[in-house]
Short mmCIF file of C-alpha atoms in Angstrom, two decimals:
data_model
loop_
_atom_site.label_atom_id
_atom_site.label_comp_id
_atom_site.label_asym_id
_atom_site.label_seq_id
_atom_site.Cartn_x
_atom_site.Cartn_y
_atom_site.Cartn_z
CA MET A 265 -149.01 -196.02 -176.48
CA ASN A 266 -151.49 -193.18 -175.89
CA LYS A 267 -154.65 -193.45 -173.84
CA GLY A 268 -156.69 -190.25 -173.76
CA ILE A 269 -154.26 -187.67 -172.40
CA GLN A 270 -151.90 -190.32 -171.08
CA THR A 271 -148.63 -191.43 -172.64
CA ARG A 272 -146.96 -194.66 -171.55
CA LEU A 273 -143.21 -194.87 -172.20
CA THR A 274 -140.93 -197.89 -171.74
CA LEU A 275 -137.34 -196.68 -171.58
CA GLN A 276 -134.35 -198.72 -170.37
CA ASP A 277 -136.51 -201.18 -168.45
CA ARG A 278 -138.37 -198.30 -166.82
CA GLU A 279 -142.04 -197.52 -167.34
CA ILE A 280 -143.08 -193.89 -167.19
CA ILE A 281 -146.77 -192.98 -167.44
CA LEU A 282 -147.32 -189.31 -168.27
CA VAL A 283 -150.73 -187.92 -167.32
CA GLY A 284 -151.56 -184.60 -169.00
CA THR A 285 -153.92 -182.29 -167.14
CA ALA A 286 -155.68 -178.95 -167.37
CA HIS A 287 -154.82 -177.04 -164.20
CA VAL A 288 -158.41 -176.07 -163.33
CA SER A 289 -160.16 -179.25 -164.46
CA ARG A 290 -162.36 -181.41 -162.21
CA GLU A 291 -162.01 -184.21 -164.75
CA SER A 292 -158.22 -184.05 -164.41
CA ILE A 293 -158.47 -184.44 -160.63
CA GLU A 294 -160.56 -187.58 -161.03
CA GLU A 295 -158.28 -189.00 -163.71
CA VAL A 296 -155.10 -188.42 -161.69
CA ASN A 297 -156.60 -190.16 -158.68
CA GLN A 298 -157.79 -193.10 -160.81
CA VAL A 299 -154.48 -193.59 -162.66
CA ILE A 300 -152.40 -193.67 -159.48
CA ARG A 301 -154.76 -196.15 -157.82
CA GLU A 302 -154.85 -198.42 -160.87
CA GLU A 303 -151.15 -198.27 -161.78
CA LYS A 304 -149.78 -198.38 -158.19
CA PRO A 305 -146.40 -196.94 -159.27
CA GLY A 306 -143.23 -196.88 -157.21
CA MET A 307 -143.00 -193.08 -157.56
CA VAL A 308 -145.35 -190.19 -158.36
CA CYS A 309 -143.87 -187.07 -159.95
CA VAL A 310 -145.82 -183.81 -160.04
CA GLU A 311 -145.38 -180.51 -161.87
CA LEU A 312 -144.95 -178.46 -158.69
CA ASP A 313 -142.10 -176.77 -156.86
CA ALA A 314 -141.74 -176.52 -153.10
CA GLY A 315 -142.87 -172.88 -153.00
CA ARG A 316 -146.13 -173.48 -154.87
CA LEU A 317 -146.89 -176.57 -152.80
CA ALA A 318 -146.38 -174.52 -149.62
CA SER A 319 -148.71 -171.78 -150.88
CA MET A 320 -151.38 -174.43 -151.58
CA THR A 321 -151.08 -176.30 -148.29
CA GLN A 322 -149.99 -173.71 -145.71
CA GLN A 323 -152.70 -171.33 -144.57
CA ASP A 324 -150.14 -168.78 -143.33
CA SER A 325 -148.01 -168.63 -146.49
CA TRP A 326 -149.20 -165.12 -147.43
CA GLU A 327 -148.98 -163.95 -143.81
CA LYS A 328 -145.18 -164.02 -144.08
CA LEU A 329 -145.27 -161.45 -146.87
CA ASP A 330 -143.23 -158.31 -146.10
CA LEU A 331 -144.31 -155.88 -148.82
CA VAL A 332 -141.78 -153.18 -147.97
CA LYS A 333 -138.99 -155.77 -148.19
CA VAL A 334 -140.35 -156.94 -151.57
CA PHE A 335 -140.11 -153.39 -152.96
CA LYS A 336 -136.65 -152.73 -151.51
CA GLU A 337 -135.31 -155.98 -152.98
CA GLY A 338 -136.61 -155.04 -156.43
CA LYS A 339 -139.12 -157.90 -156.56
CA GLY A 340 -142.25 -155.81 -157.09
CA PHE A 341 -142.71 -156.79 -160.75
CA LEU A 342 -142.11 -160.47 -159.95
CA LEU A 343 -144.75 -160.42 -157.22
CA MET A 344 -147.17 -158.66 -159.57
CA ALA A 345 -146.58 -161.26 -162.29
CA ASN A 346 -147.11 -164.04 -159.77
CA LEU A 347 -150.38 -162.55 -158.55
CA VAL A 348 -151.68 -161.85 -162.05
CA LEU A 349 -151.00 -165.40 -163.20
CA SER A 350 -152.62 -166.90 -160.11
CA SER A 351 -155.54 -164.47 -160.47
CA PHE A 352 -156.19 -165.62 -164.05
CA GLN A 353 -156.06 -169.31 -163.13
CA ARG A 354 -158.14 -168.78 -160.01
CA ARG A 355 -160.80 -166.95 -162.03
CA LEU A 356 -160.97 -169.88 -164.44
CA GLY A 357 -161.18 -172.32 -161.57
CA GLN A 358 -164.02 -170.45 -159.87
CA ASN A 359 -166.29 -171.29 -162.79
CA MET A 360 -165.50 -174.98 -162.32
CA GLY A 361 -165.42 -175.05 -158.51
CA VAL A 362 -161.73 -176.02 -158.71
CA LYS A 363 -158.60 -174.26 -157.47
CA PRO A 364 -155.49 -174.01 -159.70
CA GLY A 365 -153.20 -176.97 -159.08
CA ASP A 366 -155.84 -179.09 -157.34
CA GLU A 367 -154.99 -182.01 -159.62
CA MET A 368 -151.35 -181.87 -158.50
CA LYS A 369 -152.39 -181.77 -154.86
CA ALA A 370 -154.77 -184.68 -155.54
CA ALA A 371 -151.83 -186.67 -156.94
CA ILE A 372 -149.81 -185.99 -153.77
CA ASP A 373 -152.76 -186.79 -151.50
CA THR A 374 -153.47 -190.08 -153.30
CA ALA A 375 -149.79 -191.06 -153.29
CA THR A 376 -149.54 -190.27 -149.56
CA GLU A 377 -152.68 -192.28 -148.83
CA LEU A 378 -151.26 -195.32 -150.68
CA GLY A 379 -147.80 -194.95 -149.15
CA ILE A 380 -146.18 -194.06 -152.48
CA PRO A 381 -143.28 -191.55 -152.43
CA TYR A 382 -143.68 -188.42 -154.54
CA SER A 383 -141.26 -185.98 -156.16
CA LEU A 384 -141.68 -182.25 -156.92
CA CYS A 385 -140.25 -181.92 -160.43
CA ASP A 386 -140.91 -178.35 -161.54
CA ARG A 387 -138.50 -175.42 -161.48
CA GLU A 388 -139.05 -172.83 -158.76
CA VAL A 389 -141.59 -170.32 -160.09
CA GLN A 390 -139.63 -167.20 -159.11
CA LEU A 391 -136.62 -168.53 -160.98
CA THR A 392 -138.73 -169.20 -164.07
CA LEU A 393 -140.20 -165.70 -163.98
CA LYS A 394 -136.75 -164.12 -163.53
CA ARG A 395 -135.38 -166.08 -166.50
CA ALA A 396 -138.42 -165.13 -168.59
CA TRP A 397 -138.04 -161.44 -167.69
CA GLY A 398 -134.29 -161.52 -168.23
CA SER A 399 -134.68 -163.11 -171.66
CA CYS A 400 -136.88 -160.27 -172.92
CA GLY A 401 -135.70 -157.13 -174.63
CA PHE A 402 -137.29 -153.73 -174.00
CA TRP A 403 -140.25 -154.18 -176.37
CA SER A 404 -140.82 -157.80 -175.34
CA LYS A 405 -140.94 -156.72 -171.68
CA ASN A 406 -143.67 -154.21 -172.53
CA LYS A 407 -145.60 -156.81 -174.54
CA LEU A 408 -145.32 -159.24 -171.63
CA LEU A 409 -146.61 -156.65 -169.14
CA ALA A 410 -149.50 -155.79 -171.48
CA THR A 411 -150.38 -159.47 -171.81
CA LEU A 412 -150.31 -160.01 -168.05
CA LEU A 413 -152.47 -156.95 -167.37
CA SER A 414 -155.02 -157.85 -170.05
CA SER A 415 -155.33 -161.35 -168.60
CA ALA A 416 -155.77 -159.90 -165.10
CA PHE A 417 -158.75 -157.73 -166.09
CA THR A 418 -160.38 -159.92 -168.74
CA THR A 419 -164.07 -160.60 -168.19
CA GLU A 420 -164.27 -163.45 -170.69
CA LYS A 421 -166.09 -166.48 -169.33
CA ILE A 422 -164.67 -169.94 -170.07
CA ASP A 423 -166.83 -172.98 -169.55
CA GLU A 424 -165.82 -176.52 -168.62
CA ALA A 425 -165.87 -177.74 -172.23
CA GLN A 426 -163.33 -175.08 -173.19
CA ILE A 427 -161.13 -176.01 -170.23
CA GLU A 428 -161.14 -179.66 -171.26
CA ALA A 429 -160.39 -178.64 -174.86
CA LEU A 430 -157.09 -177.21 -173.60
CA LYS A 431 -155.90 -180.81 -173.28
CA ASN A 432 -156.57 -181.43 -176.97
CA LYS A 433 -153.38 -181.48 -179.05
CA ASN A 434 -154.74 -179.25 -181.83
CA GLU A 435 -155.87 -176.60 -179.36
CA LEU A 436 -152.50 -176.73 -177.59
CA ASP A 437 -150.55 -176.55 -180.84
CA ASN A 438 -152.49 -173.43 -181.82
CA MET A 439 -151.87 -171.78 -178.44
CA MET A 440 -148.17 -172.65 -178.41
CA GLY A 441 -147.83 -171.37 -181.97
CA GLU A 442 -149.44 -168.05 -181.04
CA LEU A 443 -147.23 -167.67 -177.97
CA ALA A 444 -144.08 -168.53 -179.94
CA GLU A 445 -144.99 -165.94 -182.57
CA TYR A 446 -145.94 -163.18 -180.11
CA LEU A 447 -143.30 -163.73 -177.41
CA PRO A 448 -140.74 -166.33 -178.56
CA GLU A 449 -138.36 -165.62 -175.65
CA VAL A 450 -141.10 -166.20 -173.07
CA LYS A 451 -142.31 -169.36 -174.79
CA LYS A 452 -138.76 -170.73 -174.67
CA VAL A 453 -138.49 -170.17 -170.90
CA LEU A 454 -142.04 -171.06 -169.84
CA ILE A 455 -142.51 -174.09 -172.09
CA ASP A 456 -139.37 -175.39 -173.81
CA GLU A 457 -136.99 -175.03 -170.86
CA ARG A 458 -139.51 -176.49 -168.44
CA ASP A 459 -140.08 -179.44 -170.79
CA GLN A 460 -136.36 -180.21 -170.43
CA TYR A 461 -136.38 -179.52 -166.70
CA LEU A 462 -139.42 -181.70 -165.99
CA ALA A 463 -138.05 -184.56 -168.10
CA ALA A 464 -134.68 -184.42 -166.33
CA LYS A 465 -136.27 -184.43 -162.86
CA ILE A 466 -138.69 -187.23 -163.76
CA TRP A 467 -135.82 -189.34 -165.11
CA ALA A 468 -133.71 -188.65 -162.01
CA SER A 469 -136.55 -189.77 -159.71
CA PRO A 470 -136.00 -193.32 -158.37
CA GLY A 471 -138.28 -196.17 -159.33
CA SER A 472 -138.78 -198.51 -162.25
CA ARG A 473 -142.45 -197.49 -162.61
CA ILE A 474 -143.38 -193.82 -162.41
CA VAL A 475 -146.59 -191.85 -162.84
CA ALA A 476 -145.80 -188.24 -163.76
CA VAL A 477 -148.61 -185.66 -163.56
CA ILE A 478 -147.87 -182.65 -165.79
CA GLY A 479 -149.78 -179.96 -167.66
CA ALA A 480 -151.10 -181.15 -171.01
CA GLY A 481 -149.06 -178.49 -172.77
CA HIS A 482 -145.85 -180.24 -171.65
CA MET A 483 -146.81 -183.74 -172.78
CA GLY A 484 -145.12 -183.71 -176.18
CA GLY A 485 -141.96 -181.93 -175.05
CA VAL A 486 -141.43 -183.98 -171.89
CA SER A 487 -142.02 -187.23 -173.75
CA ALA A 488 -139.50 -186.28 -176.45
CA HIS A 489 -136.86 -185.25 -173.90
CA LEU A 490 -137.31 -188.45 -171.88
CA GLU A 491 -136.69 -190.48 -175.02
CA LYS A 492 -133.55 -188.43 -175.75
CA ILE A 493 -132.26 -188.99 -172.22
CA ALA A 494 -132.84 -192.73 -172.56
CA ARG A 495 -130.82 -192.72 -175.81
CA GLY A 496 -128.01 -190.81 -174.14
CA GLU A 497 -128.70 -187.68 -176.19
CA GLY A 498 -130.36 -185.58 -173.50
CA PHE A 499 -129.17 -184.29 -170.12
CA ILE A 500 -130.28 -184.67 -166.53
CA ASP A 501 -128.08 -181.89 -165.10
CA THR A 502 -130.45 -178.95 -164.61
CA SER A 503 -127.94 -176.52 -163.07
CA GLU A 504 -127.75 -174.40 -166.22
CA LEU A 505 -131.54 -174.01 -166.25
CA GLU A 506 -131.49 -172.90 -162.60
CA GLN A 507 -129.28 -169.86 -163.14
CA ILE A 508 -130.27 -166.28 -163.94
CA PRO A 509 -128.48 -165.33 -167.17
CA PRO A 510 -126.30 -162.22 -166.78
CA PRO A 511 -127.66 -159.09 -168.49
CA SER A 512 -126.23 -158.22 -171.89
CA LYS A 513 -124.11 -155.10 -172.41
CA ILE A 514 -127.06 -153.42 -174.10
CA SER A 515 -129.32 -154.26 -171.13
CA LYS A 516 -126.77 -152.73 -168.76
CA LEU A 517 -126.58 -149.54 -170.81
CA THR A 518 -130.33 -149.15 -171.46
CA PRO A 519 -131.27 -147.73 -167.99
CA TRP A 520 -128.67 -144.97 -168.47
CA ILE A 521 -129.81 -143.90 -171.95
CA ILE A 522 -132.84 -141.82 -170.91
CA PRO A 523 -131.16 -139.89 -168.03
CA ALA A 524 -128.10 -139.31 -170.24
CA LEU A 525 -130.29 -138.04 -173.09
CA ILE A 526 -132.27 -135.70 -170.81
CA ALA A 527 -129.07 -134.34 -169.23
CA ALA A 528 -127.54 -133.82 -172.69
CA LEU A 529 -130.61 -131.90 -173.90
CA ILE A 530 -130.62 -129.62 -170.85
CA ILE A 531 -126.88 -128.96 -171.20
CA ALA A 532 -127.34 -128.27 -174.93
CA GLY A 533 -130.08 -125.79 -174.04
CA PHE A 534 -127.70 -124.04 -171.66
CA PHE A 535 -124.98 -123.60 -174.28
CA LYS A 536 -127.43 -122.49 -176.94
CA SER A 537 -129.72 -120.12 -175.06
CA GLY A 538 -128.28 -119.61 -171.60
CA GLY A 539 -129.04 -120.63 -168.04
CA ALA A 540 -132.61 -119.32 -167.95
CA VAL A 541 -133.71 -121.58 -170.82
CA SER A 542 -131.80 -124.54 -169.40
CA LEU A 543 -133.48 -124.03 -166.00
CA SER A 544 -136.87 -123.78 -167.72
CA MET A 545 -136.21 -127.04 -169.56
CA LEU A 546 -135.21 -128.74 -166.30
CA LEU A 547 -138.37 -127.57 -164.55
CA GLN A 548 -140.61 -128.61 -167.46
CA TRP A 549 -139.05 -132.09 -167.55
CA MET A 550 -139.53 -132.45 -163.78
CA LEU A 551 -143.14 -131.35 -164.17
CA TRP A 552 -143.87 -133.91 -166.93
CA ASN A 553 -142.07 -136.69 -165.13
CA GLY A 554 -143.37 -135.99 -161.64
CA SER A 555 -146.95 -135.15 -162.67
CA LEU A 556 -147.50 -138.35 -164.64
CA ALA A 557 -145.93 -140.47 -161.90
CA ALA A 558 -148.29 -138.78 -159.44
CA LEU A 559 -151.22 -139.31 -161.84
CA GLY A 560 -150.43 -143.02 -161.97
CA THR A 561 -150.49 -143.10 -158.18
CA ILE A 562 -153.83 -141.29 -158.12
CA ILE A 563 -155.29 -143.80 -160.62
CA ALA A 564 -154.17 -146.51 -158.19
CA TRP A 565 -156.04 -144.63 -155.42
CA GLY A 566 -152.79 -144.17 -153.57
CA HIS A 567 -152.51 -142.29 -150.29
CA PRO A 568 -151.87 -138.50 -150.65
CA LEU A 569 -148.37 -139.03 -149.22
CA SER A 570 -147.75 -141.66 -151.90
CA VAL A 571 -148.88 -139.17 -154.56
CA LEU A 572 -146.50 -136.50 -153.24
CA THR A 573 -143.70 -139.05 -153.03
CA ALA A 574 -144.27 -140.10 -156.63
CA PHE A 575 -144.21 -136.48 -157.80
CA ALA A 576 -141.02 -135.60 -155.92
CA GLY A 577 -139.30 -138.94 -156.39
CA ALA A 578 -139.82 -139.45 -160.14
CA PRO A 579 -137.01 -137.07 -161.29
CA ILE A 580 -134.63 -138.56 -158.71
CA ALA A 581 -135.49 -142.08 -159.84
CA THR A 582 -134.90 -141.16 -163.50
CA LEU A 583 -131.41 -139.89 -162.74
CA ASN A 584 -130.56 -143.02 -160.73
CA PRO A 585 -131.37 -146.17 -162.76
CA PHE A 586 -130.73 -148.39 -159.74
CA VAL A 587 -133.95 -147.22 -158.10
CA GLY A 588 -137.38 -146.47 -159.51
CA VAL A 589 -140.16 -144.14 -158.50
CA GLY A 590 -142.30 -147.23 -157.89
CA LEU A 591 -139.93 -148.15 -155.07
CA PHE A 592 -140.46 -144.78 -153.34
CA ALA A 593 -144.22 -144.62 -153.84
CA GLY A 594 -144.77 -148.33 -153.12
CA VAL A 595 -142.82 -148.25 -149.86
CA VAL A 596 -144.69 -145.15 -148.67
CA GLU A 597 -148.07 -146.70 -149.59
CA ALA A 598 -147.22 -149.97 -147.80
CA THR A 599 -146.02 -148.00 -144.75
CA VAL A 600 -148.88 -145.51 -144.30
CA ARG A 601 -151.50 -148.12 -145.23
CA ARG A 602 -149.86 -151.16 -143.72
CA PRO A 603 -151.58 -154.36 -144.91
CA ARG A 604 -153.99 -155.82 -142.40
CA VAL A 605 -154.42 -159.50 -141.58
CA GLN A 606 -157.61 -159.67 -143.65
CA ASP A 607 -155.82 -158.13 -146.65
CA ILE A 608 -153.25 -160.91 -146.65
CA GLU A 609 -155.78 -163.64 -145.92
CA HIS A 610 -158.10 -162.53 -148.76
CA LEU A 611 -155.41 -161.52 -151.27
CA ALA A 612 -155.88 -164.57 -153.50
CA GLU A 613 -159.63 -163.89 -153.77
CA ASP A 614 -159.44 -160.08 -153.99
CA ILE A 615 -157.12 -160.03 -157.00
CA THR A 616 -159.74 -161.79 -159.11
CA SER A 617 -161.88 -158.63 -159.29
CA LEU A 618 -161.19 -154.95 -159.95
CA ARG A 619 -163.09 -153.94 -156.79
CA GLY A 620 -161.09 -156.37 -154.67
CA LEU A 621 -157.84 -155.27 -156.30
CA TYR A 622 -158.42 -151.68 -155.14
CA ARG A 623 -159.85 -152.63 -151.76
CA ASN A 624 -156.97 -154.88 -150.71
CA ARG A 625 -154.03 -152.92 -149.30
CA VAL A 626 -151.45 -155.38 -150.63
CA SER A 627 -152.69 -155.27 -154.22
CA LYS A 628 -153.26 -151.50 -153.96
CA ALA A 629 -149.63 -150.96 -152.94
CA LEU A 630 -148.58 -153.06 -155.94
CA LEU A 631 -150.81 -150.93 -158.18
CA VAL A 632 -149.17 -147.79 -156.77
CA PHE A 633 -145.76 -149.33 -157.44
CA PHE A 634 -146.61 -150.25 -161.03
CA LEU A 635 -148.71 -147.26 -162.14
CA SER A 636 -146.35 -144.66 -160.65
CA SER A 637 -143.46 -146.35 -162.49
CA LEU A 638 -145.50 -146.43 -165.70
CA GLY A 639 -146.47 -142.77 -165.31
CA GLY A 640 -142.88 -141.68 -164.75
CA MET A 641 -141.73 -143.63 -167.80
CA ILE A 642 -144.42 -142.05 -169.99
CA GLY A 643 -143.48 -138.63 -168.63
CA ASN A 644 -139.88 -139.16 -169.74
CA PHE A 645 -140.89 -140.29 -173.22
CA ILE A 646 -143.18 -137.27 -173.62
CA SER A 647 -140.61 -134.79 -172.31
CA ILE A 648 -137.74 -135.91 -174.58
CA PRO A 649 -139.27 -134.71 -177.89
CA PHE A 650 -140.54 -131.58 -176.13
CA LEU A 651 -137.06 -130.72 -174.84
CA THR A 652 -135.51 -131.60 -178.21
CA ASN A 653 -137.85 -129.14 -179.91
CA LEU A 654 -136.73 -126.35 -177.53
CA VAL A 655 -133.07 -127.03 -178.32
CA VAL A 656 -133.42 -127.09 -182.12
CA LYS A 657 -135.57 -123.95 -182.32
#
């Protein structure tokens, strides 16, 4: 039986009430509070993981951020994706006077007030992002980055009516269809897998009467998977969905293709025209690669030392696929312009505007990391046809 954006399921003598929300909706906050008070369930499940709950409730969560450690552990892109997604949701919420995830926190607060236990049923966000990134091929990764960046800098205003329309099935079907067509691998990880994960965790939660608060986009999938589990056709073991899939053989080889191709072209130039031409080719490649990495750092308003590091480090990074020029430039930027307390405290607000993005030392270091990497990559792509032309002349 459906009531608004609620679905009531009776499965194996258990009653599960799914409440679908928009994550920056004041109306959703009020509805969640009302449903829990009226239903008085034995358990409340929410679409949150422990990390996101901590970031919402602990004032010092960002203060523990070690940016240099993030770069050295290769988590720069993951942190950027996290910030971009939170920036987009926060920008939407600012128009409504609501913070992203407030309806989930309201569910926890109401459950705590009434003495009802609650369960965090979502997959850890870093794990979801790693699986989404790992599922993408080269072109899909670039499309995903382009989508994230466009959402970060969009100036489109969305009013409350449009936010509430996101809970409408037709609107959601259209959005899911577009995502599946544009980035099917990402849709599978962000939506389909999490439908299964949420359903399994909700089913595993104790209690004969449960209120589960989830995003409206998961309503259909979670409901279907709960019914499968009740029939014995689904699964409640989520261990497979909590692992990072190993890279394919092609993915392992891809980072070596560009350095191998550049080295082959320079060697071919040596055998065809001698050492002088080969040396000239090497210097021209280093100039393309280093200059564009440095240009990316300049566009990010990086420190002069970061610019020099990007220029000198780009050729080294190309020849060693296990490191990237973004690592060198990002670490230098985070070291010479070490983030201040106010940078970390205001990070969530600063990333919602271009001015704040450049002013904040944390987000600026991330820009240096990303744009220097992008510049170096473009430099390599430009230099390959140029070097090829010198060889075939």
